[in-house]
XYZ file of C-alpha atoms in Angstrom:
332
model
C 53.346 164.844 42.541
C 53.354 163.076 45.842
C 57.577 162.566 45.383
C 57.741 165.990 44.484
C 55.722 167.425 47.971
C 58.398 164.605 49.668
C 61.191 165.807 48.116
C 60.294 169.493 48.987
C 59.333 168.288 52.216
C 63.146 167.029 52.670
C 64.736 169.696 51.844
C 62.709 172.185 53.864
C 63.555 169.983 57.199
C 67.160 170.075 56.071
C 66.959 173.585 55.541
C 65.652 174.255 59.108
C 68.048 171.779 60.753
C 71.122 173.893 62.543
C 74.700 173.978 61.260
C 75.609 172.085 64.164
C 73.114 169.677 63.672
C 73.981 169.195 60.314
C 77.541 168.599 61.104
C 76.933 166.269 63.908
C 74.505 163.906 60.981
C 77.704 164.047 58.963
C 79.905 163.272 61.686
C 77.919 160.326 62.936
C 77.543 159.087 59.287
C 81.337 159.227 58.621
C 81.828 157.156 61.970
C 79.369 154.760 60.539
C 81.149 154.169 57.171
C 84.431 153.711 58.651
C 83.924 152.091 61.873
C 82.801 152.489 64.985
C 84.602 155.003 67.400
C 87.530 154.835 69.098
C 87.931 155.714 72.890
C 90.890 158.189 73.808
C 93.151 157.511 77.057
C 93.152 159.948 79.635
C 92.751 163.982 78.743
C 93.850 165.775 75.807
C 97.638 166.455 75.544
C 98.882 170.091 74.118
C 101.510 169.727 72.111
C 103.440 172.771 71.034
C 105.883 172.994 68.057
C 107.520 175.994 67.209
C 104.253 178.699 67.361
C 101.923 176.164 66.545
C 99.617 174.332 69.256
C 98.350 170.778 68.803
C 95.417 169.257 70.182
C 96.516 165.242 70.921
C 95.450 162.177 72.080
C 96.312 158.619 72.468
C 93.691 156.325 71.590
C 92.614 152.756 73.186
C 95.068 151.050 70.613
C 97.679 153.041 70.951
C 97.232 155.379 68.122
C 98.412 158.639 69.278
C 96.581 161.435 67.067
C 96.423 165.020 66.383
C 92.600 166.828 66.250
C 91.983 167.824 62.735
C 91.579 171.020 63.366
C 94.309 172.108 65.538
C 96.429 170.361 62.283
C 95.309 172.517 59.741
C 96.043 175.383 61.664
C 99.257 173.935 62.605
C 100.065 173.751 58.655
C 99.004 176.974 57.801
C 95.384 176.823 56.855
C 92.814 179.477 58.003
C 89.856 179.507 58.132
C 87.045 176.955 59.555
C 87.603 173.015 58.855
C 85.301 172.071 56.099
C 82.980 168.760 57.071
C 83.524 167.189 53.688
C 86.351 165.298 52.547
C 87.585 164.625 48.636
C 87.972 161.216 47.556
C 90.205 159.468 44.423
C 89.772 156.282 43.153
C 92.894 155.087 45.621
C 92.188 156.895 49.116
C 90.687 159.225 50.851
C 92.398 162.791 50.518
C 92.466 165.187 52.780
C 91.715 168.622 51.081
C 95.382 170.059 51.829
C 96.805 167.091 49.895
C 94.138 167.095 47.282
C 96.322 169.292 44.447
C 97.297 167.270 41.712
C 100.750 168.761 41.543
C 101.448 167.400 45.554
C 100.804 163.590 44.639
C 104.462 162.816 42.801
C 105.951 163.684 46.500
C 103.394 161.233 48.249
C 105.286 158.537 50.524
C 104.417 155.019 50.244
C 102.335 154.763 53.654
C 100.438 158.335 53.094
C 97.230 156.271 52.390
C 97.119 154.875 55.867
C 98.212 157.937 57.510
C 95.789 160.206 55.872
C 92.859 158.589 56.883
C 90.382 160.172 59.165
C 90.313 158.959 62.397
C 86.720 158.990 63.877
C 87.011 158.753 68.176
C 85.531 160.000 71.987
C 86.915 162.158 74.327
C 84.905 161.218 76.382
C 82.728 164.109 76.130
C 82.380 164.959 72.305
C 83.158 162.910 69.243
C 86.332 164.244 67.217
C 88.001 163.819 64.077
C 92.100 163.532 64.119
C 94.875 162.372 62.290
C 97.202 159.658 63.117
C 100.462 161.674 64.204
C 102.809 160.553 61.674
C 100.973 162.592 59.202
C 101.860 165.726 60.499
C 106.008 164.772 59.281
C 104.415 163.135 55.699
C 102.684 166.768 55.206
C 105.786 168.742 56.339
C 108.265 166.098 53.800
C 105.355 166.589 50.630
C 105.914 170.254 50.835
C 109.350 170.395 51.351
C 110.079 168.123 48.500
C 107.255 170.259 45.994
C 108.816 172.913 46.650
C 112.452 171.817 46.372
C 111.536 170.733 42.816
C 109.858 173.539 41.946
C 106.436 172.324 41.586
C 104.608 174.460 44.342
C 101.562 177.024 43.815
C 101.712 180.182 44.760
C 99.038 179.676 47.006
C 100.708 176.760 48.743
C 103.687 178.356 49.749
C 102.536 179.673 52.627
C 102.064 176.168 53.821
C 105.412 175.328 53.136
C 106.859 177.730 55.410
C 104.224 176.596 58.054
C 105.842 172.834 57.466
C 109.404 174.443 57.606
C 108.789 175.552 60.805
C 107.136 172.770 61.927
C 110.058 170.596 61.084
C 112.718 172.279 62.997
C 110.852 170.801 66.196
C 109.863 167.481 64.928
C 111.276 163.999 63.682
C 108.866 161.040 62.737
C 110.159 159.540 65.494
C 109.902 161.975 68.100
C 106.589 162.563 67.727
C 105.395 159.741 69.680
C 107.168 160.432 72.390
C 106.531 164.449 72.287
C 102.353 163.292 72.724
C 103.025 160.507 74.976
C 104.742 163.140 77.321
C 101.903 165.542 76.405
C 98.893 163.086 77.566
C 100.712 161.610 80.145
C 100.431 158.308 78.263
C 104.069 157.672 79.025
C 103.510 156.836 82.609
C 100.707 154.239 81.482
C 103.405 153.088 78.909
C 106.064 152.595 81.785
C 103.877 150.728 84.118
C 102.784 148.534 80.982
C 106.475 147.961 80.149
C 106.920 146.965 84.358
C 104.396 144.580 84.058
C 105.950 142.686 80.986
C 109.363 142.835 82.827
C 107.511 141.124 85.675
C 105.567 138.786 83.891
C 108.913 137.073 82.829
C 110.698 137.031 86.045
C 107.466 136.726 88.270
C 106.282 132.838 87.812
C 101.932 132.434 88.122
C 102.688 128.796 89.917
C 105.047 128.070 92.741
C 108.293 126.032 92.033
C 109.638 123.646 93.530
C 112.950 124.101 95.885
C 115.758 123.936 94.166
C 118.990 124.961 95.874
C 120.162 128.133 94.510
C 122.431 130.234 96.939
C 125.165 129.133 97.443
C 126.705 128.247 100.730
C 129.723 130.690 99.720
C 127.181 133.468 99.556
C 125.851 133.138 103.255
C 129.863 132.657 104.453
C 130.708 135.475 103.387
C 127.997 137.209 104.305
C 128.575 136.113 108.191
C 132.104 136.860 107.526
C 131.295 141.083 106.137
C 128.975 141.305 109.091
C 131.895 140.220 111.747
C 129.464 136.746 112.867
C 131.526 133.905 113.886
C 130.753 131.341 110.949
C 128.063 128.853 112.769
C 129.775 125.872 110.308
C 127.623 123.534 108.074
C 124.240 124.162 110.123
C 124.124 127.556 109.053
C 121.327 128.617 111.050
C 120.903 132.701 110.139
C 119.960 135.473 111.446
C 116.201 136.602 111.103
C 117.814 139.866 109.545
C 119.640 138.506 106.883
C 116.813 138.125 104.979
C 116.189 141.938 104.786
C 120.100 141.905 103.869
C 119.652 139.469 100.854
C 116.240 141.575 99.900
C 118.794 144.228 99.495
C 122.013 142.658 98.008
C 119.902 140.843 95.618
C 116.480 141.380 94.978
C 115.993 144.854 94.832
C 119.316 144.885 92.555
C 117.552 141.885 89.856
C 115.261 143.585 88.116
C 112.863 146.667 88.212
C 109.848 145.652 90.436
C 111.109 142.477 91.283
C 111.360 142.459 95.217
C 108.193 144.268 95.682
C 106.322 141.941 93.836
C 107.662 139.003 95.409
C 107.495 140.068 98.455
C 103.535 141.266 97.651
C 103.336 137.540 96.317
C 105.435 135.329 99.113
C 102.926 135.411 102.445
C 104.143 135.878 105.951
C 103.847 133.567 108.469
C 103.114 134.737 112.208
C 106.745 134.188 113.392
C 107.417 137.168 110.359
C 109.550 134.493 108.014
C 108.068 134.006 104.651
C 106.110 130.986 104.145
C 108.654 129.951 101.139
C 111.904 131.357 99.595
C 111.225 134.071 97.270
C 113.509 132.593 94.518
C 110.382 129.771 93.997
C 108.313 132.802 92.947
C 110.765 132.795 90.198
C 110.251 131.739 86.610
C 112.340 129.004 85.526
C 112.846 131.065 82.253
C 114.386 133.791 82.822
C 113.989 134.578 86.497
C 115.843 131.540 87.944
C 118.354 132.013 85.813
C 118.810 135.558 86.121
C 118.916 135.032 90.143
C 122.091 132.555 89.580
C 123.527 134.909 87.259
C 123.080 137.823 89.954
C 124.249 135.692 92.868
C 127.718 134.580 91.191
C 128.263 138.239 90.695
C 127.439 139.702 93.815
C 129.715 136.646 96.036
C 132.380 137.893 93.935
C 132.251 141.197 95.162
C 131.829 139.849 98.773
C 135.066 137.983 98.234
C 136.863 141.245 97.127
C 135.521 143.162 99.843
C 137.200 143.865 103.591
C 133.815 144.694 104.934
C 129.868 145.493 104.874
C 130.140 148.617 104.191
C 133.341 148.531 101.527
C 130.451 145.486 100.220
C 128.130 147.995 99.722
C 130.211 151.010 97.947
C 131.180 148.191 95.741
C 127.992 146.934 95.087
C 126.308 150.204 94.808
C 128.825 150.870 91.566
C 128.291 147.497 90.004
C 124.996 146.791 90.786
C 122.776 149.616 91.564
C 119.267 149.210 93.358
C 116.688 149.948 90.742
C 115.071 153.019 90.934
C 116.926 154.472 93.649
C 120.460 154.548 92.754
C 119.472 154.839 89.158
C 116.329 155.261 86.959
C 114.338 151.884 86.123
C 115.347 151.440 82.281
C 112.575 148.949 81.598
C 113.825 149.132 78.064
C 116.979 147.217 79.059
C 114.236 144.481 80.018
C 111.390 144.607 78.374
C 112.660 142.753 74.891
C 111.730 139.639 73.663
């Protein structure tokens, strides 16, 4: 008798406990069995596609995901998003994949796509799907219904996917949701910081001598200086010159952070050459490379300024004369 007053006793309290409640004991024992929660980055992106508007995040990994809910809609479903999930002996099915006829068009990777994803706002706990569903769903229809195999009452949810595809590639949804969140700007200055990790050296290294004395000749010669001979003894300015010609022309980011790297000392000369700031890698290199290139040009050149119009159309300043394309240097 005493299990049957507990048992009655249990379902009375579940009986008063709220629909909300209810859902957020669900929610929280979900999170538990798969994990614990994921942080997202930043806000929450709106992605629109066609008439369809999708909640999306990008998550402290990297996953970028829709909200559940906004993806059902976006597919076609009404009504409110059930709490529970089916499950199959293989993987965990969400309820618009769940019809048996739907499983001969499944892609190989639909198991790890379909998965719930359990992560924090910041402010609330949500539920999503990993983005690359959202093309799997749109592919499973079209192909049922291609071969004939779709329900009458799935049809509608083709024509939902239809849609949705005219405005989406598997590929382009990454990018679509990392312009949404902003997460692209993060990416970018992530990418920068790769690019400068390989040209930007963590210990100084030694002097080596690495412009040549052909350089700095021709450099007195495009700036009308009478050649001072084998002392060379520069101008203070021609450092801001070779900033110019070379640095800020090496790499994306380079000169700033050498020059944020490479103290000053009271007379306003650097304390070191930048170049031993340089990774023997790919930096060094890179800087010989650049130098060869650019006393070329001076040697083709009647002047400073014909220099520069040259320069500026073989060897643009990064992000001025044209965009930073960290891609073009962020590869292994």
């Amino acid at each position: 008798m005493a299990e049957d007053h507990h048992s009655k006793g249990g379902h009375s309290r579940a009986e008063k406990l709220s629909a909300e409640r209810r859902s957020d004991i669900a929610r929280k024992a979900a999170a538990s069995r798969w994990g614990n929660l994921r942080e997202a980055i930043g806000h929450e992106g709106s992605l629109k596609i066609g008439n369809a508007e999708l909640a999306c995040y990008v998550l402290d990994d990297e996953t970028r995901v829709l909200s559940r809910a906004s993806f059902v809609r976006a597919i076609g479903r009404t009504g409110k998003v059930k709490g529970g999930r089916k499950f199959d002996d293989e993987f965990q099915t969400p309820v618009f994949l769940s019809a048996e006829n739907l499983r001969p068009f499944f892609p190989s990777d639909i198991e790890d796509n379909s998965k719930p994803i359990f992560f924090s706002d910041g402010a609330s706990e949500m539920i999503g799907y990993r983005a690359e569903l959202l093309p799997d769903v749109c592919d499973i229809f079209a192909d049922a219904e291609r071969a004939g195999e779709l329900r009458s009452n799935q049809k509608h949810i083709a024509e939902a996917c239809r849609i949705l595809s005219r405005g989406l590639t598997r590929v382009g949804i990454i990018g679509l949701i990392d312009e949404a969140t902003g997460y692209q700007n993060y990416r970018a200055a992530n990418a920068l910081a790769r690019v400068l990790e390989k040209f930007i050296a963590k210990e100084l290294q030694p002097w080596v001598k690495t412009f040549p004395e052909d350089f700095y000749r021709e450099l007195f010669r495009l700036r009308g200086i009478k050649n001072p001979g084998t002392t060379f003894k520069k101008p203070q300015y021609f450092g801001h010159l070779t900033n110019d010609v070379i640095y800020s022309r090496l790499a994306p980011g380079v000169k700033d952070e050498l020059s944020r790297t490479t103290p000053k000392l009271p007379s306003g000369r650097r304390k070191h050459h930048l170049h031993r700031n340089l990774t023997p890698e790919l930096g060094h290199p890179k800087l010989r490379e650049h130098l060869a290139s650019v006393t070329t040009i001076m040697k083709l050149s009647n002047g400073y300024g014909d220099f520069i119009r040259k320069l500026d159309q073989i060897h643009p300043r990064f992000g001025e004369t044209i965009p930073m394309n960290l891609n073009d240097w962020d590869s292994d």
